[in-house]
Rosetta silent file (secondary structure, phi, psi, omega in degrees, C-alpha in Angstrom):
SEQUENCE: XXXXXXXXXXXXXXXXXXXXXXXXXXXXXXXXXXXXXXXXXXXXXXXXXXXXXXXXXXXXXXXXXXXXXXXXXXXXXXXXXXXXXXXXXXXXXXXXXXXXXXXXXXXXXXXXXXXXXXXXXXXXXXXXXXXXXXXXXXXXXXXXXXXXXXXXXXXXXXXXXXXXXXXXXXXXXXXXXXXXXXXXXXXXXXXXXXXXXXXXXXXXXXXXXXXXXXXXXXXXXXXXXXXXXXXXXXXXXXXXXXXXXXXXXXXXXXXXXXXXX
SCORE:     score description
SCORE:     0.000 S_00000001
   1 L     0.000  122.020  176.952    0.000    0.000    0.000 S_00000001
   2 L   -74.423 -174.465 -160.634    1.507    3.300   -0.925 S_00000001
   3 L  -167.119  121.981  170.862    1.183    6.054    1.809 S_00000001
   4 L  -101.720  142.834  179.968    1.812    9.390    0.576 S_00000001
   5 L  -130.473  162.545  -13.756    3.670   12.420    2.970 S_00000001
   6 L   -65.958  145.401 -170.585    3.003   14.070    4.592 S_00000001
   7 L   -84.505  160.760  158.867    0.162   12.073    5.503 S_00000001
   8 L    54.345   35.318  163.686   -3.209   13.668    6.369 S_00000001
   9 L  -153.368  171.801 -161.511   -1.726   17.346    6.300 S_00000001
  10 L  -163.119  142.342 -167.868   -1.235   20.471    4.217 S_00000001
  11 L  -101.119  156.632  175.132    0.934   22.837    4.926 S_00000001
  12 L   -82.664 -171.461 -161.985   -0.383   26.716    5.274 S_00000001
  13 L   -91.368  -10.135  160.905    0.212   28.965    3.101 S_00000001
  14 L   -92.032   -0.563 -176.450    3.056   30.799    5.445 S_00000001
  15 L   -91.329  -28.715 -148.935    4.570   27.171    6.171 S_00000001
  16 H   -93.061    2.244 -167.970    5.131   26.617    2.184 S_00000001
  17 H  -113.048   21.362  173.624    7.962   29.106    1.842 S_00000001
  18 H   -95.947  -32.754 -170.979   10.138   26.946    4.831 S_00000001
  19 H   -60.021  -46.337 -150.700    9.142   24.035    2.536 S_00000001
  20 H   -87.517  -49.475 -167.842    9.825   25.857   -0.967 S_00000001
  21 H  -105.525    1.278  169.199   13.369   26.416    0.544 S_00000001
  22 H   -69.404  -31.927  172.578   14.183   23.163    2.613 S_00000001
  23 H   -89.642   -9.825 -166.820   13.745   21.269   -1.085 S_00000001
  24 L   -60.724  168.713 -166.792   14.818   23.589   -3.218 S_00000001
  25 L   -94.176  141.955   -9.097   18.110   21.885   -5.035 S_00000001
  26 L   -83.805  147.001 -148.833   19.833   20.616   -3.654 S_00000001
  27 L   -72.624  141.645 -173.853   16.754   19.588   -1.559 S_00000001
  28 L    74.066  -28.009 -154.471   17.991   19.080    2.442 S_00000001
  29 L   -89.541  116.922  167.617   21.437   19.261    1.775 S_00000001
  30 L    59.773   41.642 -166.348   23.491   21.811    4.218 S_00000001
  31 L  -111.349  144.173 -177.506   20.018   23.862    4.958 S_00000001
  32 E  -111.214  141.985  179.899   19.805   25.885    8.274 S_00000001
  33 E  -148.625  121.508  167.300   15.932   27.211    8.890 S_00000001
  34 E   -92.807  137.422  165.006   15.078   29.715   11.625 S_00000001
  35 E  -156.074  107.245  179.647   11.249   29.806   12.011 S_00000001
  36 E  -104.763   77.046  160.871   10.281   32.470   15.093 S_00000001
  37 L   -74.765  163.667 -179.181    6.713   31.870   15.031 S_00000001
  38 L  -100.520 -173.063 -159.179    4.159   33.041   17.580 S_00000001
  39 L   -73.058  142.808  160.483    2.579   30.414   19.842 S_00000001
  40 L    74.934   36.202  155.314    0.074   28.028   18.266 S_00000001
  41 L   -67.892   -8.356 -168.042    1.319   28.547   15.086 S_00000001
  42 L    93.900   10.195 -130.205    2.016   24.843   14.413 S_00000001
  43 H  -103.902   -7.340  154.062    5.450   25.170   14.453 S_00000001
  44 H   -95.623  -20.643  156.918    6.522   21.642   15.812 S_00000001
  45 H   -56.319  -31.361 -138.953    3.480   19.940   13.265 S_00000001
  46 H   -95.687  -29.370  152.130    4.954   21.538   10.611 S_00000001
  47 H   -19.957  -54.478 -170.286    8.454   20.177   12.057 S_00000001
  48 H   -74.383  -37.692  167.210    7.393   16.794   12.621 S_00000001
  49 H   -43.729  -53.493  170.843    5.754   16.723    9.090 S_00000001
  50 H   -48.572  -66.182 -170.610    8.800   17.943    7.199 S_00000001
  51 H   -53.291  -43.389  176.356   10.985   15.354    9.092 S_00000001
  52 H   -31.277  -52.110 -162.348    8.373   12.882    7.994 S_00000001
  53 H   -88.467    1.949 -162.498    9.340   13.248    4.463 S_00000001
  54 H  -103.853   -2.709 -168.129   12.969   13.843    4.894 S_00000001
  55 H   -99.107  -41.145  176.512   13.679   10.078    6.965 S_00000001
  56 L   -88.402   33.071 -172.277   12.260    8.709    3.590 S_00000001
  57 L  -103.974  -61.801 -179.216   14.451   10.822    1.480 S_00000001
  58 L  -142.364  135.470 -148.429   17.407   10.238    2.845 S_00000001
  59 L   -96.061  169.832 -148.755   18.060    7.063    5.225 S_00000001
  60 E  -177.742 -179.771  157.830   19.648    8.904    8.512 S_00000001
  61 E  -124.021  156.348 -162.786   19.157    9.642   12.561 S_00000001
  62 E  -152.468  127.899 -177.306   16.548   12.593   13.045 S_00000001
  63 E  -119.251  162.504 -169.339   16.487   14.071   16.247 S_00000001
  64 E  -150.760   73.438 -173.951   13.533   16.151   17.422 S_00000001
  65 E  -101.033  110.803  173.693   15.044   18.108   20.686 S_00000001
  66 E   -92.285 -155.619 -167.846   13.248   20.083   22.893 S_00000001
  67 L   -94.174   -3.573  158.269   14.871   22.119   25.845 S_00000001
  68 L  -144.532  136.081 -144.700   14.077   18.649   28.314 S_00000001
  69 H   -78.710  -31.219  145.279   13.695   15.598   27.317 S_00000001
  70 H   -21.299  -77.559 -154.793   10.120   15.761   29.880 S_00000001
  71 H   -59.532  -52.233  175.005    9.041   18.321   27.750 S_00000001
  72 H   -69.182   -7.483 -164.434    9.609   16.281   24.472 S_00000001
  73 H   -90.573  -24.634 -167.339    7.817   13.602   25.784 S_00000001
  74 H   -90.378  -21.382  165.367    4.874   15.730   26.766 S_00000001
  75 H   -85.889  -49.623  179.344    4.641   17.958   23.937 S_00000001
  76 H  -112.752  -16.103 -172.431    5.678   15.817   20.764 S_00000001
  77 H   -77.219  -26.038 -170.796    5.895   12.115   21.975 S_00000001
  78 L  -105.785   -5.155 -151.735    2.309   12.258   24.005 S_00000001
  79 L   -83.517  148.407 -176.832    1.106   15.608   22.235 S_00000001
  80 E  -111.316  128.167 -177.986   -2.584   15.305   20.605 S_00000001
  81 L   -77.725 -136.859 -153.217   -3.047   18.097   17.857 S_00000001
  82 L  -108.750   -7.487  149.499   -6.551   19.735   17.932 S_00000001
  83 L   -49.365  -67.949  158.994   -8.073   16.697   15.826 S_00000001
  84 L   147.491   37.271  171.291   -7.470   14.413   18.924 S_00000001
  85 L   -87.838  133.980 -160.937   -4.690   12.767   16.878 S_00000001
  86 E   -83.517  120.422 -164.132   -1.554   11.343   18.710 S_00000001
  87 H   -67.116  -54.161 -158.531    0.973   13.990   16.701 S_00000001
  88 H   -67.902  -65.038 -175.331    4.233   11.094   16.248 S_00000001
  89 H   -71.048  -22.838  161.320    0.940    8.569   14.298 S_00000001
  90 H   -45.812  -65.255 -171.001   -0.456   11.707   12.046 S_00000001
  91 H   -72.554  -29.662  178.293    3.088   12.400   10.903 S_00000001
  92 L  -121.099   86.325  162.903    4.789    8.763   10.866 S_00000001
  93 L   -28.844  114.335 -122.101    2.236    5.947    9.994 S_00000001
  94 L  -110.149   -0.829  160.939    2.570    3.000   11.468 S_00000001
  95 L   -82.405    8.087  178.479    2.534    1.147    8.444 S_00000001
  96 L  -113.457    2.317 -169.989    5.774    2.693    7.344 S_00000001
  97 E   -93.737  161.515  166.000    7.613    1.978   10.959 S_00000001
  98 E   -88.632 -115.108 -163.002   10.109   -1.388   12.147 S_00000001
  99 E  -128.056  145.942  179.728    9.215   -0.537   15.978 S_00000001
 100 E   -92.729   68.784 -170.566    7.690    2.091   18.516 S_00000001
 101 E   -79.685  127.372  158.371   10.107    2.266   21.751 S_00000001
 102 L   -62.625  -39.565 -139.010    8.045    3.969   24.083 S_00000001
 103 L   -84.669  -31.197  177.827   10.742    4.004   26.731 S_00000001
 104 L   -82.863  -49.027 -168.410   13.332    6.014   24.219 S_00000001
 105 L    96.373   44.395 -163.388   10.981    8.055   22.172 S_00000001
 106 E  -165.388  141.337 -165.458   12.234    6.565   19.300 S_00000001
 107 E  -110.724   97.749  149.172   10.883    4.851   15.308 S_00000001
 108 E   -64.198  107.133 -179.212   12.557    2.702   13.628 S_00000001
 109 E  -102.866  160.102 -173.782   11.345    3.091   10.463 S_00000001
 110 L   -37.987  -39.300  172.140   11.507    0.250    7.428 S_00000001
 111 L   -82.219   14.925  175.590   13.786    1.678    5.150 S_00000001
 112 L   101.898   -7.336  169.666   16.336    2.147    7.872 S_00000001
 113 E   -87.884  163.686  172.013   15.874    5.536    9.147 S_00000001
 114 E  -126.909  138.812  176.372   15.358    6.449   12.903 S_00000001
 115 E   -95.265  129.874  150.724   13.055    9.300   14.732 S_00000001
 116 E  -152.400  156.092  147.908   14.024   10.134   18.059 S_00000001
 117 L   -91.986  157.120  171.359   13.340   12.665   20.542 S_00000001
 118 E  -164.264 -175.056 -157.563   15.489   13.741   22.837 S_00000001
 119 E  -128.470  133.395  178.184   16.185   17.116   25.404 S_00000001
 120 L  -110.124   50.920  162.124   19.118   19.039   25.144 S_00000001
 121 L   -81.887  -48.435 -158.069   19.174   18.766   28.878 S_00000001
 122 L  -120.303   44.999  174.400   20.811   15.219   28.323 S_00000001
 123 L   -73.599  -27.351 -179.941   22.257   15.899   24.827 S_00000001
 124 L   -64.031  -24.367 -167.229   25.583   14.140   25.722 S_00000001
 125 L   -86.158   22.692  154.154   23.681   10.966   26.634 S_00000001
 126 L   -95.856  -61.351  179.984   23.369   10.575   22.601 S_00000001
 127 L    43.507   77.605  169.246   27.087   10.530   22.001 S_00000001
 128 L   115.488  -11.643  178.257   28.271    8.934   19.430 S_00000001
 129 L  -111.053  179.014 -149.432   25.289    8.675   17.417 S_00000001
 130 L  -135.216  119.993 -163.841   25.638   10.767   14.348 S_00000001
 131 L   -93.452  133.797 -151.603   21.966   12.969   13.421 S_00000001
 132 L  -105.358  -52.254  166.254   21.222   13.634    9.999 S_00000001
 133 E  -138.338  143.190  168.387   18.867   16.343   10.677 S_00000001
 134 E  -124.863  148.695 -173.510   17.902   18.041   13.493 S_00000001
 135 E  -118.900  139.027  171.531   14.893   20.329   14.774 S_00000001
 136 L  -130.088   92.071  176.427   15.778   22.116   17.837 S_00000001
 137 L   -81.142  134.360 -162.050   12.224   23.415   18.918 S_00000001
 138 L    46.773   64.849  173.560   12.367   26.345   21.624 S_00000001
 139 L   -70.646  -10.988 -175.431   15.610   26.983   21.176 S_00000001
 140 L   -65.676  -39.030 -170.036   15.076   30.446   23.299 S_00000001
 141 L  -134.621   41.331  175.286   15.099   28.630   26.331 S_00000001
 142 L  -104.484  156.458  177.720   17.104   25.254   24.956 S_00000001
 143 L   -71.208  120.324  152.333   20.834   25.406   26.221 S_00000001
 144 L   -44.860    5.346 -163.537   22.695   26.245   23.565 S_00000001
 145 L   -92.672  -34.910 -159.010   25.969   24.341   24.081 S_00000001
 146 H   -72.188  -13.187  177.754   23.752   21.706   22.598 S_00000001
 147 H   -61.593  -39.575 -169.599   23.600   23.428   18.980 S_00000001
 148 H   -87.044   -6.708  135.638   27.362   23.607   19.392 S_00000001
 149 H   -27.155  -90.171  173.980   27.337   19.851   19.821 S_00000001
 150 H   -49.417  -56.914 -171.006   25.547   19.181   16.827 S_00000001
 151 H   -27.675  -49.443  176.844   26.775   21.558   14.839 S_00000001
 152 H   -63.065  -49.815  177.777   30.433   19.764   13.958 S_00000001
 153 H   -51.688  -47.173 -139.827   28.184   16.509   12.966 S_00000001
 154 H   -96.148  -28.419  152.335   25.951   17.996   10.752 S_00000001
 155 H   -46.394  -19.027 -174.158   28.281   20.156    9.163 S_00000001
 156 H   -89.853  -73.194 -176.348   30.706   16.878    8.295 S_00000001
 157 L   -60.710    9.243 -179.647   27.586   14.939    7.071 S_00000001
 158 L    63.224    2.460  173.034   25.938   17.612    4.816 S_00000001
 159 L   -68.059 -178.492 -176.575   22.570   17.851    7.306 S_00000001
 160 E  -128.259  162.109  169.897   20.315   20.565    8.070 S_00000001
 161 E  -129.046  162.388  171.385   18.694   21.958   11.412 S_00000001
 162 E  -135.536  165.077 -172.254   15.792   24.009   11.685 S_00000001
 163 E  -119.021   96.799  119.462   15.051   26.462   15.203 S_00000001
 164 E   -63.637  116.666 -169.561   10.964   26.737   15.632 S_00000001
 165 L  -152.968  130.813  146.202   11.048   28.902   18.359 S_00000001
 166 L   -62.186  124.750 -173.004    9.073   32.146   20.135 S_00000001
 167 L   -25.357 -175.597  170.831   10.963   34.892   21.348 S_00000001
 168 L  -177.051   20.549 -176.136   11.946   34.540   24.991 S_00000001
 169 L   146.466 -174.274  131.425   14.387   37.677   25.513 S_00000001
 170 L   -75.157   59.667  169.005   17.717   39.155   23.989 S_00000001
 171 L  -100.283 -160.973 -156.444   19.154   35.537   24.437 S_00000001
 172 L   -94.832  -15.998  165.231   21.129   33.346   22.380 S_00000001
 173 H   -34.278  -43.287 -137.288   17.105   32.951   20.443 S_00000001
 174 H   -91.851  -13.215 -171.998   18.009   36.234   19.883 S_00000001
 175 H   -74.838  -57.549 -163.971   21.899   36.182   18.965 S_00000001
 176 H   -58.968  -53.990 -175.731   20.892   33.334   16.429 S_00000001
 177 H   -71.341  -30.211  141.043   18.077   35.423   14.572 S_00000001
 178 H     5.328  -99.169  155.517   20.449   38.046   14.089 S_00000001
 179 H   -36.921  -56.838 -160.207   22.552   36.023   12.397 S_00000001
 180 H   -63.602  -51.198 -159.482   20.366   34.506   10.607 S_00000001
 181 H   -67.272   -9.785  177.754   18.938   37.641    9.127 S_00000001
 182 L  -130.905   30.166  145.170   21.722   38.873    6.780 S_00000001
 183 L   -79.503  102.183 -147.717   23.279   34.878    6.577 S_00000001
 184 L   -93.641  -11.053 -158.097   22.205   34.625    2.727 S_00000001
 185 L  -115.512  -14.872  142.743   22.670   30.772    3.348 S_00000001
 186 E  -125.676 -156.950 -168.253   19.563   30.277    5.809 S_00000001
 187 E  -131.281  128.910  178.699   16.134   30.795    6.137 S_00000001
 188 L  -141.196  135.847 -160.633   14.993   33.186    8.426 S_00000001
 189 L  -144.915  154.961  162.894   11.252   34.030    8.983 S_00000001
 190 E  -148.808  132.300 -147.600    9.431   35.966   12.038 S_00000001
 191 L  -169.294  122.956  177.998    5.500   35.752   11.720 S_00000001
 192 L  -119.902  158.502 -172.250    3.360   37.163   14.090 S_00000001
 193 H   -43.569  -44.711  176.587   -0.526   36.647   14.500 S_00000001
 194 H   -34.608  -17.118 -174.406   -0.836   39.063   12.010 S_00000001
 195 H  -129.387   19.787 -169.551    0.924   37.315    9.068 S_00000001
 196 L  -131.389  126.000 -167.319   -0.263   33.693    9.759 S_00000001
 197 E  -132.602  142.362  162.651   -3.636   32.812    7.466 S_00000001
 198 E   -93.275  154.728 -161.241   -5.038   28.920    6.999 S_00000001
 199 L   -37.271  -30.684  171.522   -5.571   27.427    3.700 S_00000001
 200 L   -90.291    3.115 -174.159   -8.973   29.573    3.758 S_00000001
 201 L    79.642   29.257 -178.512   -7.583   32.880    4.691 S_00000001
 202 E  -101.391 -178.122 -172.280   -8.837   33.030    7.856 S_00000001
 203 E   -89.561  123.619  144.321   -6.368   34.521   11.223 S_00000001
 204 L   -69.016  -42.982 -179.098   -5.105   31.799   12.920 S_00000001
 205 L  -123.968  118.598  172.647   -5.150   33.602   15.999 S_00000001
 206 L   -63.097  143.281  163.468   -8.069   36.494   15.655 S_00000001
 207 H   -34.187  -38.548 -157.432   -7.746   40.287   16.650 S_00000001
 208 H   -99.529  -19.124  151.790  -10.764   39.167   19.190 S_00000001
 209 H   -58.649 -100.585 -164.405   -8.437   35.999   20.925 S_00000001
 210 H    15.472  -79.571 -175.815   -6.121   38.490   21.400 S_00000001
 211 H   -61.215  -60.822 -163.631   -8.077   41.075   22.964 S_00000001
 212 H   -63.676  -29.060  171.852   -9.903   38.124   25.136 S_00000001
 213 H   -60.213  -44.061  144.669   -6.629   37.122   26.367 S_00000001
 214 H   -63.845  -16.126 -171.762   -6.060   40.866   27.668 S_00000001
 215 H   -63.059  -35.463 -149.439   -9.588   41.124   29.046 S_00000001
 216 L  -105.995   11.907  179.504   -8.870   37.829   30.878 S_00000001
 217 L   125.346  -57.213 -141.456   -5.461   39.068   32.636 S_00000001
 218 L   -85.945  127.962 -162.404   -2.600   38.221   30.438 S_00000001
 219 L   -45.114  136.243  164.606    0.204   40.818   30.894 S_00000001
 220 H   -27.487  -64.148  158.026    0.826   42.799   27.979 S_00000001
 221 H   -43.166  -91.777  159.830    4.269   41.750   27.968 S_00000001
 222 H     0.667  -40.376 -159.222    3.415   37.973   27.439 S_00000001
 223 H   -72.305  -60.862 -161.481    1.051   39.424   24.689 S_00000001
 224 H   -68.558  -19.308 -163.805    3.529   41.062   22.964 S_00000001
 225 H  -124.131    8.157  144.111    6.056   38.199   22.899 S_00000001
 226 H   -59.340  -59.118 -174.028    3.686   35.140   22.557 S_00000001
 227 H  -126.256   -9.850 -179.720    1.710   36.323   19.857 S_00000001
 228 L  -127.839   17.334  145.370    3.357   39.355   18.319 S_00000001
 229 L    89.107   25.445 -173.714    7.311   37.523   18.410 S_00000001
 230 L   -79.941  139.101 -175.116    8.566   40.692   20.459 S_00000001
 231 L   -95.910  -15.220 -158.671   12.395   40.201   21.362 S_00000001
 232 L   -87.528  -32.739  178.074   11.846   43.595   22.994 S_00000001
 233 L   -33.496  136.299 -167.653    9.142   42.506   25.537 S_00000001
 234 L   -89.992  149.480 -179.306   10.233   42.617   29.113 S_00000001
 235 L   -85.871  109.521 -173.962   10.539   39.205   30.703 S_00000001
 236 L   -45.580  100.359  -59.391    8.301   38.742   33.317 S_00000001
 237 L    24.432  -28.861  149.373    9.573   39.648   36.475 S_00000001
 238 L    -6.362   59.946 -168.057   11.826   41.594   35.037 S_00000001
 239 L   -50.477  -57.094 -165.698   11.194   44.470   37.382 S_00000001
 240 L   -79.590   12.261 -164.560   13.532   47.527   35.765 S_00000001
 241 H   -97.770  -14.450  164.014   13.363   45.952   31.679 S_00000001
 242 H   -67.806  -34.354  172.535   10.317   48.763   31.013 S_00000001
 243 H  -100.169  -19.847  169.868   12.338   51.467   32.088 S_00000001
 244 H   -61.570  -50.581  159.413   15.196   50.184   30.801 S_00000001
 245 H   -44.192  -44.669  167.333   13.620   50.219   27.324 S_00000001
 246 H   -46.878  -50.338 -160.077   12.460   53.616   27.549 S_00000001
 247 H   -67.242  -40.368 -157.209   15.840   54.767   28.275 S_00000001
 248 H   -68.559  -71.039 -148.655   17.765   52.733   25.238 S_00000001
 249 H   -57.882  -28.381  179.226   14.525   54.428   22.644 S_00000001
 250 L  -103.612   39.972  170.258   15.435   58.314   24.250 S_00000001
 251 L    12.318   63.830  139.382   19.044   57.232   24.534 S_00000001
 252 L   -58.925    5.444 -170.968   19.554   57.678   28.192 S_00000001
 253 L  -130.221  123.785 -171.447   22.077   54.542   27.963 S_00000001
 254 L  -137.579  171.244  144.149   25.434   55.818   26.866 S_00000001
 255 L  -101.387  119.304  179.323   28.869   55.316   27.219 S_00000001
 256 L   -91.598  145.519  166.445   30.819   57.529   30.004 S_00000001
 257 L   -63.803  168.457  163.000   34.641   57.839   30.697 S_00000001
 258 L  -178.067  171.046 -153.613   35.401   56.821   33.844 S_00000001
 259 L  -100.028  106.128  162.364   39.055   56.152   35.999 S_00000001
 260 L   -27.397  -39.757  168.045   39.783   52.000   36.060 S_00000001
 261 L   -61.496    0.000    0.000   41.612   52.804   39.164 S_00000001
């Protein structure tokens, strides 16, 4: 029985230009993809989906790393999308797998490729195995030594990584996207509700969620850097990061001489 992928999804229409440039030729091959979407954008579906098609592509290890390996289990190994579909049996069919270890996170699939998750709390406890592609989802608040792990493999082996991530700060999220934006050699995207439409045009997340989400409490800050991808948004608690912002836009933050001594 053939099985076509991804199965039983379509990508939106702001997901096709990550798609358009992860295949483009040569398709997979050395591609780095930043995608700073805002929450409940899809942005580990459209991950797991991708990966789907890229383990039959090319036979490989595929890592799926979130910032604890808890976290991976409970978001992509356990996670149900809003069908009530078990995310891991949408994207990998179970007629195309060898074996499911629960206990690992990890698909063998027939033609020899393997799916795993893993946390890049415990990235060292992979060691030694050598990842073809990797997605390192919420990288804002994943340690970052583990990128610098990976990095030597997948550079040797011609893979790609992609970063689905939300803002979280001026962190190393934020260091990365930087980069990213005038690095002519990856894909770099920031999409806020405002630029993300489903296959009918409608707002994924409406002007009037929004608003009920302030009506209902949620700090402005959170607002802005949840849903509109702000790097500038003060971090909650963050007592002094409001006035501190003020000061950097009427450039009250300077440099002064001063005696070392």
């Amino acid at each position: 029985m053939a099985i076509d992928l991804p199965n039983d999804w379509e990508a939106r229409p702001y997901q096709q230009r990550f798609f358009d440039y992860m295949f483009e030729d040569p398709p997979l091959e050395d591609k780095r993809a930043i995608t700073v979407y805002h929450r409940r954008a899809g942005k580990d579906s459209m991950a797991l989906n991708f990966t789907a098609m890229a383990t039959h592509m090319r036979v490989g290890t595929y890592w799926h790393m979130l910032p604890t390996l808890n976290q991976g289990r409970k978001v992509v190994w356990d996670g149900i999308d809003k069908f009530g579909r078990r995310m891991i049996d949408q994207a990998f069919p179970k007629d195309l797998r060898e074996t499911t270890h629960n206990g690992e996170m990890q698909i063998k699939f027939k033609n020899g490729s393997i799916w795993q998750v893993v946390g890049s709390d415990n990235y060292d406890s992979v060691v030694g195995t050598n990842p073809v592609g990797v997605i390192m989802s919420e990288y804002a608040v994943a340690d970052p030594d583990a990128w610098d792990f990976i990095r030597p493999i997948l550079l040797e082996n011609h893979g790609w990584a992609i970063f689905p991530y939300t803002p979280r700060g001026k962190n190393h999220g934020y260091d990365l996207y930087k980069m990213a934006t005038t690095n002519k050699k990856w894909f770099c995207e920031l999409l806020t509700v405002d630029d993300t439409f489903d296959n009918e045009n409608n707002s994924i997340m409406t002007p009037e969620m929004i608003l009920e989400e302030r009506n209902s409490g949620m700090a402005e800050e959170l607002i802005q850097q949840e849903y509109f991808c702000s790097f500038e948004a003060a971090i909650k608690g963050a007592y002094y990061a409001k006035q501190m912002e003020l000061a950097r836009i009427e450039k009250r933050i300077t440099d002064v001489p001063y005696n070392p001594d």
